[in-house]
Coordinates of C-alpha atoms and ligand atoms in Angstrom, one line a residue:
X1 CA 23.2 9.7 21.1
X2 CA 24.9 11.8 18.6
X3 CA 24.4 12.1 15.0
X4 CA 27.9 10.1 14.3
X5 CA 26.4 7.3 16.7
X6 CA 23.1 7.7 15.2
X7 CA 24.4 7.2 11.6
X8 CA 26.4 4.0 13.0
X9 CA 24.0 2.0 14.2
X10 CA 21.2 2.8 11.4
X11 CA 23.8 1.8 8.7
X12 CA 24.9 -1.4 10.7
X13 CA 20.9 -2.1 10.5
X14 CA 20.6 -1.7 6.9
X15 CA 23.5 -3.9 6.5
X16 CA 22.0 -6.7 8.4
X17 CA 19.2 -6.5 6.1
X18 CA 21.0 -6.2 2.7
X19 CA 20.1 -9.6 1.5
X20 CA 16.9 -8.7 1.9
X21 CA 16.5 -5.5 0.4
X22 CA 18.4 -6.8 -2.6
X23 CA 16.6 -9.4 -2.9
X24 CA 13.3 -7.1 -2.7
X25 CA 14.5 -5.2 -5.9
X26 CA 15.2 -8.3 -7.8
X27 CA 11.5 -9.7 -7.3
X28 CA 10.3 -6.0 -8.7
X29 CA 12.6 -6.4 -12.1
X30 CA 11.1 -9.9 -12.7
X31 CA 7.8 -8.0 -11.9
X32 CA 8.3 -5.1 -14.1
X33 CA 5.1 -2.4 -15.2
X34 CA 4.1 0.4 -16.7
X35 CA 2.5 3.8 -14.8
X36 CA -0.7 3.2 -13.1
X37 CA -0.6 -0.5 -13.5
X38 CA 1.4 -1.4 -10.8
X39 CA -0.4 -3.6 -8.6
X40 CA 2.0 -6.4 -8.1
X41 CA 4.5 -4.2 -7.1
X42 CA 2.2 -2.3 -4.7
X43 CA 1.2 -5.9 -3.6
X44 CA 5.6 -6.0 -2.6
X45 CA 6.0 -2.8 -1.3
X46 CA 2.4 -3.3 1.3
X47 CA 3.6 -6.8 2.4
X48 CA 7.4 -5.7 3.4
X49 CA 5.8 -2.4 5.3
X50 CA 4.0 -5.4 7.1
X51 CA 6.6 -6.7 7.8
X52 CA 8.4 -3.7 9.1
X53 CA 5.2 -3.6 11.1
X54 CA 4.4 -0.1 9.5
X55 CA 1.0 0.6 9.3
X56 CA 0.2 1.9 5.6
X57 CA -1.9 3.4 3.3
X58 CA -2.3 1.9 0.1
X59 CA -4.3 2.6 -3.6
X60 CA -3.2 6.2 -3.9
X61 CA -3.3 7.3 -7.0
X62 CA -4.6 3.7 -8.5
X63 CA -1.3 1.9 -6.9
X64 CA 0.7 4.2 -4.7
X65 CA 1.6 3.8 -0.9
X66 CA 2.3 5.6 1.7
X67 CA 3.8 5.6 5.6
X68 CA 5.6 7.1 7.9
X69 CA 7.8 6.9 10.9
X70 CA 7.2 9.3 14.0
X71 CA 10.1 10.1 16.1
X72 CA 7.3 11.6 18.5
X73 CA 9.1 15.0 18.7
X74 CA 8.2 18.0 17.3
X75 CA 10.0 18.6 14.1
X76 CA 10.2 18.5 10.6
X77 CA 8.6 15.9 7.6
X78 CA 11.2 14.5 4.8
X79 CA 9.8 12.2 1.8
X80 CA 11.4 9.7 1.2
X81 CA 10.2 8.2 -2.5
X82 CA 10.8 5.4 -4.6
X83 CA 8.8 4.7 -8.2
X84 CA 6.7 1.7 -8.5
X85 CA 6.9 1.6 -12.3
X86 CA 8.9 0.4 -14.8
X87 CA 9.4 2.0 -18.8
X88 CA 8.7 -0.3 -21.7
X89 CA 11.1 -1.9 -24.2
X90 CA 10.6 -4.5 -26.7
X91 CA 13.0 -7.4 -26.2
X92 CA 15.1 -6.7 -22.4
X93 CA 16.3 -9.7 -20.8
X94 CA 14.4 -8.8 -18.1
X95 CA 11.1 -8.0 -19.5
X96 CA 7.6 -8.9 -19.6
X97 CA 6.9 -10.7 -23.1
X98 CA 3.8 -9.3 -22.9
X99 CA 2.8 -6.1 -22.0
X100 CA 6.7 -5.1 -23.0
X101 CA 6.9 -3.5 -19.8
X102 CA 10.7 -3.4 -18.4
X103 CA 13.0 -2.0 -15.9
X104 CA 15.3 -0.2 -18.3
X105 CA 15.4 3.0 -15.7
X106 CA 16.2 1.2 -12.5
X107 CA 13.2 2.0 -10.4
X108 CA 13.0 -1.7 -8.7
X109 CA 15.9 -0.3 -6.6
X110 CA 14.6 2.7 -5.5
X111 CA 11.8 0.6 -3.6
X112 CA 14.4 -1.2 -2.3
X113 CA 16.3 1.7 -0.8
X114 CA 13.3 3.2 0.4
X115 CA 12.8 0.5 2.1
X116 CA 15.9 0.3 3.0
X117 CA 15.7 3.8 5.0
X118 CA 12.8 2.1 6.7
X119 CA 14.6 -0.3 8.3
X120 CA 17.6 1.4 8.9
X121 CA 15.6 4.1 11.5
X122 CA 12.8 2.0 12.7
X123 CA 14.7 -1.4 13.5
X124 CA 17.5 0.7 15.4
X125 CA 15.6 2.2 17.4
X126 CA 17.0 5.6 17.0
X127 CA 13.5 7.2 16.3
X128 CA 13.2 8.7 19.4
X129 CA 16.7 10.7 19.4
X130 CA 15.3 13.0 16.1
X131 CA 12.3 15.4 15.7
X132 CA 10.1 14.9 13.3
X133 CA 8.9 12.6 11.3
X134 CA 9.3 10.3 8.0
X135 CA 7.9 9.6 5.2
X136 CA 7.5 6.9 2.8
X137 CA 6.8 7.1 -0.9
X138 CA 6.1 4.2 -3.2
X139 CA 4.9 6.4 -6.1
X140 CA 3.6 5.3 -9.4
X141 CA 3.9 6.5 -12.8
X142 CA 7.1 8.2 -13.1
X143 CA 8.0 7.3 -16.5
X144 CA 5.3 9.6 -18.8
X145 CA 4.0 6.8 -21.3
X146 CA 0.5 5.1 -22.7
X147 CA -0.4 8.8 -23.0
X148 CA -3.9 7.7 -24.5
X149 CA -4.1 5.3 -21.8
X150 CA -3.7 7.5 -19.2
X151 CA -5.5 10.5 -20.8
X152 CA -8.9 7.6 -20.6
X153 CA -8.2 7.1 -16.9
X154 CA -8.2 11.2 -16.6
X155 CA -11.3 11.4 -18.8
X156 CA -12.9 8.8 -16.4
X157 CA -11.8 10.7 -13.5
X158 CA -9.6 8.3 -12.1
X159 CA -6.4 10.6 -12.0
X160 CA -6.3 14.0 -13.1
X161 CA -2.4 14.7 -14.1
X162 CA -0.5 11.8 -16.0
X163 CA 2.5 10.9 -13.6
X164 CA 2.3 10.3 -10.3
X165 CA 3.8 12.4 -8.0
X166 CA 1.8 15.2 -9.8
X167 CA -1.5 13.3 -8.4
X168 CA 0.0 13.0 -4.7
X169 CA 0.5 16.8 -4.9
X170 CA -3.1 17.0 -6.0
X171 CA -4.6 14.5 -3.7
X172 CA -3.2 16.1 -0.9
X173 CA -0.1 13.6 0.0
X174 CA 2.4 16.7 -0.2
X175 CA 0.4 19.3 2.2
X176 CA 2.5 18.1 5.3
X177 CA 5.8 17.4 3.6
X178 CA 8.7 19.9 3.8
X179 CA 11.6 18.6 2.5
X180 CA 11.8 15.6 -0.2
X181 CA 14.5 13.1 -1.5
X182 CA 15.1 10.1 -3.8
X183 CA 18.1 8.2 -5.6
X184 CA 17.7 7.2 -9.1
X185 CA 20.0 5.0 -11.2
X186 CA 22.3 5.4 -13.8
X187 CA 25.6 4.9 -16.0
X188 CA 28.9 5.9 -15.1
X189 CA 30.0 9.0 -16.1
X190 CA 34.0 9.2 -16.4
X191 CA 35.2 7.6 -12.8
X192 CA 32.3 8.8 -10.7
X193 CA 29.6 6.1 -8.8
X194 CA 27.6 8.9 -7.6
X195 CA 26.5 12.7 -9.5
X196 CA 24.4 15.0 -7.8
X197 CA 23.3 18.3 -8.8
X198 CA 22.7 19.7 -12.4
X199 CA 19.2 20.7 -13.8
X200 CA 16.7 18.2 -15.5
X201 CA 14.6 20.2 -18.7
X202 CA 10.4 19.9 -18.1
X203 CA 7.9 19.1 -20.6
X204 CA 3.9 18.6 -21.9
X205 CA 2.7 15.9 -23.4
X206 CA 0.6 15.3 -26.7
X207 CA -1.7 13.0 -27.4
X208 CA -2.6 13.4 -31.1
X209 CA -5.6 11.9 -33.7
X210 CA -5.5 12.8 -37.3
X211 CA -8.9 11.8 -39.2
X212 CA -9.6 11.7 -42.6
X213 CA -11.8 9.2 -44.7
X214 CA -11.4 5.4 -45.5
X215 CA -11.6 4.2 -49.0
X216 CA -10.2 1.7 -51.4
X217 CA -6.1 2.1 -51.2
X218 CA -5.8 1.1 -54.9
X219 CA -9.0 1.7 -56.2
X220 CA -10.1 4.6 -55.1
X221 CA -8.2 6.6 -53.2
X222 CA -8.8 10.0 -54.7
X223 CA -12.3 9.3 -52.7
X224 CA -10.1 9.0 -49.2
X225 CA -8.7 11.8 -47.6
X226 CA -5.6 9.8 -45.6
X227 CA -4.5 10.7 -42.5
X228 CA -1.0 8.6 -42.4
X229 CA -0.3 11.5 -44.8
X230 CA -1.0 13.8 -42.6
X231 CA 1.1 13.0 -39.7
X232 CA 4.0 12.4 -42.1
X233 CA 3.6 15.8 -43.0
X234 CA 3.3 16.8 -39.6
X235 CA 6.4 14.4 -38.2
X236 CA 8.6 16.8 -41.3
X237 CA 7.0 20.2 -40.0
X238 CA 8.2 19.3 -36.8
X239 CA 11.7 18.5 -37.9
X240 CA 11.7 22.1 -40.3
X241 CA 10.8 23.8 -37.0
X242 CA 14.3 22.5 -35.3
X243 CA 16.8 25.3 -36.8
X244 CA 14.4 28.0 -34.8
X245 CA 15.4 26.2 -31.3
X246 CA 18.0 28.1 -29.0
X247 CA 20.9 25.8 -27.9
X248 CA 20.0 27.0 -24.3
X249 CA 16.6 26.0 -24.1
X250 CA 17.6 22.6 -24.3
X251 CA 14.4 21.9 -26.5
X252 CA 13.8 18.2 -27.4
X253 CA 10.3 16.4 -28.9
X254 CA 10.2 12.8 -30.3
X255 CA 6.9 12.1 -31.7
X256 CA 5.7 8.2 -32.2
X257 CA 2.7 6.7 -34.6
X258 CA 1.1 4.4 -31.9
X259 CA -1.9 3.7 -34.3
X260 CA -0.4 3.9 -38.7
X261 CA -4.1 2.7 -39.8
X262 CA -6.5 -0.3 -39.7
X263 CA -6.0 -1.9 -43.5
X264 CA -3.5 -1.9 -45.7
X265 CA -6.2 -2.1 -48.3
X266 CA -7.7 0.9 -47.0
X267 CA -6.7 4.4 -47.1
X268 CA -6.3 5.4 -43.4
X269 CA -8.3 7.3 -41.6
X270 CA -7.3 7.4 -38.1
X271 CA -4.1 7.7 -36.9
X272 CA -2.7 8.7 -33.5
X273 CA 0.6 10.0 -32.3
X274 CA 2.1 10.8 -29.0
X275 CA 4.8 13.3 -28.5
X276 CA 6.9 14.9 -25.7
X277 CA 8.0 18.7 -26.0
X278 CA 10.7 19.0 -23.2
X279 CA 12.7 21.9 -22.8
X280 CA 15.1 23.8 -20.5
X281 CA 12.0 26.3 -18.7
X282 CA 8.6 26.4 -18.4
X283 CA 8.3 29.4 -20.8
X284 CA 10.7 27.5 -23.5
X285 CA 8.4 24.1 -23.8
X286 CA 5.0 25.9 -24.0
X287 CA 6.8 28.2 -27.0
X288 CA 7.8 25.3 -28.6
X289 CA 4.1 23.0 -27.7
X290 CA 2.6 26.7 -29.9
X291 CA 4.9 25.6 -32.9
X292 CA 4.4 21.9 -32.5
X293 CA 0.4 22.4 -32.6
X294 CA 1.1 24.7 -35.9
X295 CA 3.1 21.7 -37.6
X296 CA 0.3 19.4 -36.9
X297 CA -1.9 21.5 -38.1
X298 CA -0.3 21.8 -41.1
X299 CA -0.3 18.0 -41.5
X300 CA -4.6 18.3 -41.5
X301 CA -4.2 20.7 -44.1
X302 CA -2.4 19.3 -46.8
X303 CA -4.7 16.2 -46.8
X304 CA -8.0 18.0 -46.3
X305 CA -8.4 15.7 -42.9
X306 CA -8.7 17.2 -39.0
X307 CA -6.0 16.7 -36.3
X308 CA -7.5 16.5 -32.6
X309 CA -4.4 17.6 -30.4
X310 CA -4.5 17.0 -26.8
X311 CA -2.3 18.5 -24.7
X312 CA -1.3 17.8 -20.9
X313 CA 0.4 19.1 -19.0
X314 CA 3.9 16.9 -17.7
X315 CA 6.8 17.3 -15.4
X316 CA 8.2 20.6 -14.7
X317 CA 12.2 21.0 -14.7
X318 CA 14.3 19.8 -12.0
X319 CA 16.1 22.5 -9.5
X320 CA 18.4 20.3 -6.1
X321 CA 19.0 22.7 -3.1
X322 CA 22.2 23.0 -3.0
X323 CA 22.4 22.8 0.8
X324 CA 20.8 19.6 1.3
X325 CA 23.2 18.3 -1.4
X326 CA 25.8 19.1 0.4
X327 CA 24.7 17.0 3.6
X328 CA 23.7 14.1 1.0
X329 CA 27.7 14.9 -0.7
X330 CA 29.2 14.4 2.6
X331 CA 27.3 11.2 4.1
X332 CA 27.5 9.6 0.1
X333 CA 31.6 10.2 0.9
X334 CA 32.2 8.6 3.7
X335 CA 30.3 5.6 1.7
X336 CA 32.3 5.7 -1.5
X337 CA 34.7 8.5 -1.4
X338 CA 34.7 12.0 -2.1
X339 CA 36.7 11.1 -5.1
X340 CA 34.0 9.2 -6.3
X341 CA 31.8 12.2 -6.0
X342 CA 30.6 13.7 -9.4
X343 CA 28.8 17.2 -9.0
X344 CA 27.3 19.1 -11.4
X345 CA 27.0 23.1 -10.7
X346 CA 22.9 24.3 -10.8
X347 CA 22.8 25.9 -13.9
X348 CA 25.1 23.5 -16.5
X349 CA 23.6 23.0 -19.7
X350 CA 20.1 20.9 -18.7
X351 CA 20.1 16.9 -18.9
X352 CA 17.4 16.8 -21.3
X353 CA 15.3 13.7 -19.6
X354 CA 12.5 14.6 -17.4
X355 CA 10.8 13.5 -14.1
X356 CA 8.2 14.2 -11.8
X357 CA 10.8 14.8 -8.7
X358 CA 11.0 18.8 -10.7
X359 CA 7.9 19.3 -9.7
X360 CA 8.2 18.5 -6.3
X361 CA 11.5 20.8 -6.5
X362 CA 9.6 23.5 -7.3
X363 CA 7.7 23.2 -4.2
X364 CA 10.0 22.3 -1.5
X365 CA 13.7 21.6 -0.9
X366 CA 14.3 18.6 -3.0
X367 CA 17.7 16.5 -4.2
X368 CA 17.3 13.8 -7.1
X369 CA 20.9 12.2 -7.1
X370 CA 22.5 9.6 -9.5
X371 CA 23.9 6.3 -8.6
X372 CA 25.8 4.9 -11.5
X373 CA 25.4 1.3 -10.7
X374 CA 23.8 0.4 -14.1
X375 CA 25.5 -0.2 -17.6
X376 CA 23.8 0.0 -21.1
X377 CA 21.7 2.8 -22.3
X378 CA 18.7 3.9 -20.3
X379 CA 15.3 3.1 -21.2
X380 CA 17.5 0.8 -23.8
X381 CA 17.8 -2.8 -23.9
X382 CA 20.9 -3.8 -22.5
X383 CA 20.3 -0.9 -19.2
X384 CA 20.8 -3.5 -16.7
X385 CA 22.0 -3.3 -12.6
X386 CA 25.4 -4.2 -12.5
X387 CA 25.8 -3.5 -8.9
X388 CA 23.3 -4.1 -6.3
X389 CA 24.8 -3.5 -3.3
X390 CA 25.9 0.0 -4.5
X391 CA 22.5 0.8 -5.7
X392 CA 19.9 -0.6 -3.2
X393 CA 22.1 -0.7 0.4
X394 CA 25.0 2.1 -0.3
X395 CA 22.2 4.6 -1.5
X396 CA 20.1 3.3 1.2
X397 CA 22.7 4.5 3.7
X398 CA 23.5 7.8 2.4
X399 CA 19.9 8.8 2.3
X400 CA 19.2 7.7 5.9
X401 CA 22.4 9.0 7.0
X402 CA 21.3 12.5 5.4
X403 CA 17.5 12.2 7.2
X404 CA 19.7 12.0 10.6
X405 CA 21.5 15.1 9.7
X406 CA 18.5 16.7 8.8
X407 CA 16.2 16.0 11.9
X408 CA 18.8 15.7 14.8
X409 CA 19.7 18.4 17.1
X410 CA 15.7 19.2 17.0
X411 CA 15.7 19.4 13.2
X412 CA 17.8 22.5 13.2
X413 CA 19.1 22.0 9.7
X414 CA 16.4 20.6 8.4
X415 CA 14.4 24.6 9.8
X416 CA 17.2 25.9 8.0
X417 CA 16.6 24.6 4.7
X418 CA 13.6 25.0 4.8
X419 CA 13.9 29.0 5.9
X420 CA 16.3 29.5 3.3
X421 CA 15.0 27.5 0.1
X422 CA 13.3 30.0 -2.3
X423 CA 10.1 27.8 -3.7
X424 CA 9.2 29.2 -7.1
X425 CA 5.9 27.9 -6.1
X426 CA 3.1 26.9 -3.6
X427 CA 0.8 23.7 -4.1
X428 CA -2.4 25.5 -5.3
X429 CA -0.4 28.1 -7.9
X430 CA 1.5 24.3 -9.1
X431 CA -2.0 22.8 -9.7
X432 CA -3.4 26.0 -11.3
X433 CA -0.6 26.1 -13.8
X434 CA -0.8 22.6 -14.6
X435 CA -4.4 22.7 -15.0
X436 CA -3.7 26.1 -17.2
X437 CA -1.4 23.9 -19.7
X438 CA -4.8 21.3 -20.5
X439 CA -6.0 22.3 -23.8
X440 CA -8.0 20.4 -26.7
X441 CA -8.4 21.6 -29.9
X442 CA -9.9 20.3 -33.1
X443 CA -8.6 21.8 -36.4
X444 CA -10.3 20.5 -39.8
X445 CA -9.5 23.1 -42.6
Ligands
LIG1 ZN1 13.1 6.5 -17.1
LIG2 ZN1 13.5 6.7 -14.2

């Protein structure tokens, strides 16, 4: 069979099973949570590879899961991920009342379309006319969040990094991977349903206790040292810092109180914040991390209280190859139209999110496209899936359309990707530098 044939009868496949798959991604919105905590998803995502018949494994990093599909030719290995988790936002139509947990980022259709791919090349039985193999990804975690939370589970020795393709890389999950793709969802941007390309800024995170001393709020609180103060200071320090930031380094933090004191009676005396430092290269976010850590500092100071500042490391910035996007351009064409087609050159001025999916980028041949199938404002309230079948089967096509092109014709362009992609770098020098970005320090003046 050739590739054209190939592509035919996988997307014919996937559009037999489009009720299905939709339907899969519906049951994960009414299910939505947070990194780490994703067991009812996993619990979805193990029971349809059952019923794919694809043998699995399961509880990788706390909930992720993994398979594959052989074509029993010698070859190449593409990833195919989705995200099991969902962000959290107080009061989405489609969240839990809860735990606030909600899928204001779209990730309940990336399982789907994952799945999706599955089905497409196992139940057409086109397997055997590629080389090589591939695999699939439910991966928790993406959306960086509970900071203290996760920071416990790493203290406990449960995970080591904080999102969760960091800990696949780390457990191993990554050594016989080559190439690596996923679809995440979006807005529209002028007249486009699908942008590929562009650059995504990196980032560590903070997780941050200022102590002082409890006392009476109105009675006595020349006796307390307190360390809301403190962080207010430190939240203004932060800001003052913001004139010294290049345009081009893209640098963005947005600190949060999580805990504001215990009492109102009582002056406080612990109080925790969480930040993000993001910016445009690795070199730009640990600059600015050095001034955040001086601001909070500051914020101990003027009370007389400590600050304990813990800093991880998070998501390095995002680079697509543009080769493989070109494959993934033409297949997502013939799907919606070239015209349709939005994409952004490599080096534009960097979306200033941030996901896991850099790291893997800087490790392999990656793409991380957009399909603008949602409306509202991400991570928002109102960021709900408009269009399904573009989301979940479209996307589903395009990426198993783009896993032909890469392993037909014994994975010739898949070899030369791979030959040509210049990886900044391997999987030990990614977990050494990570692990070089941990630090603690406790500063009482
Ligand atoms: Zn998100
Ligand atoms: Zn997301």
């Amino acid at each position: 069979m050739d590739s054209t044939k190939i592509k035919s009868v996988v997307c014919d496949e996937i559009e037999k099973n489009k009720d299905k798959l939709i339907g899969v991604a519906k049951e994960i919105l009414e299910n939505p949570e947070p990194g780490f905590k994703e067991f009812k998803t996993s619990k979805i995502v193990s029971r349809e590879f059952d019923s794919l018949d694809m043998h699995h494994e399961s509880e990788i990093a706390i909930t992720g899961l993994k398979s594959h599909l052989d074509s029993g030719n010698p070859g190449r290995n593409i990833a195919v991920i989705g995200e099991l988790d969902s962000v959290k936002v107080l009061g989405h139509p489609f969240g839990d009342q809860e735990t606030t947990a909600a899928h204001a980022c779209g990730h309940h259709c990336q399982i789907a379309m994952m799945l999706g791919v599955a089905v497409g090349l196992k139940a057409s039985g086109v397997l055997e006319s590629l080389s090589g193999k591939v695999t699939f990804m439910a991966v928790p975690a993406e959306e960086y969040i509970e900071i203290e939370y996760r920071d416990n589970l790493r203290r406990n020795g449960e995970i080591e990094f904080l999102g969760g393709k960091p800990e696949f890389v780390r457990l191993g999950h990554f050594d016989d991977i080559d190439m690596a793709m996923m679809t995440h969802t979006s807005v529209p941007t002028n007249d486009s349903k699908i942008t590929i390309g562009g650059t995504n800024v990196g980032m560590v995170g903070k997780s941050i206790q200022f102590s002082g001393v409890a006392s009476h709020a109105g009675g006595s609180p020349h006796l307390g040292v307190n360390a809301l103060n403190a962080a207010m200071v430190a939240m203004s320090a932060i800001h003052a810092q913001r004139e010294t930031y290049r345009d081009e380094d893209s640098i963005r933090i947005h600190p949060i109180i999580t805990k504001g004191g215990v009492a109102v009676s009582s002056v406080p005396a612990d109080v925790r914040m969480e930040t993000y430092v993001r910016g445009g290269s690795i070199e730009a976010f640990l600059s600015a991390s050095e001034k955040v850590d001086r601001a909070l500092r500051a914020g101990a100071m003027t009370v007389g209280g400590s600050v304990t500042i813990q800093t991880l490391p998070g998501y390095l910035p995002i680079q697509n190859n543009e080769t493989f996007l070109d494959l993934y351009q033409n297949n997502a064409a013939e799907l919606v139209g070239q015209e349709k087609i939005s994409r952004l050159p490599p080096h534009v001025m960097h979306g200033t999110g941030s996901t896991d999916m850099g790291d893997i980028s800087q490790l392999m041949p990656v793409i991380h496209p957009y399909v603008e199938a949602a409306s509202g404002n991400g991570h928002g309230i109102d960021y709900v899936i408009d269009d399904y079948e573009l989301a979940v089967v479209t996307c589903a096509k395009a990426m198993a359309m783009t896993v032909i092109d890469l392993l037909a014709d014994g994975a010739s362009n898949a070899s030369q990707i791979i030959s040509e992609n210049d990886s900044p770098l391997t999987i030990p020098s990614y977990l050494s530098l990570l692990r070089s970005m941990t630090k603690e320090e406790t500063f009482k003046e």
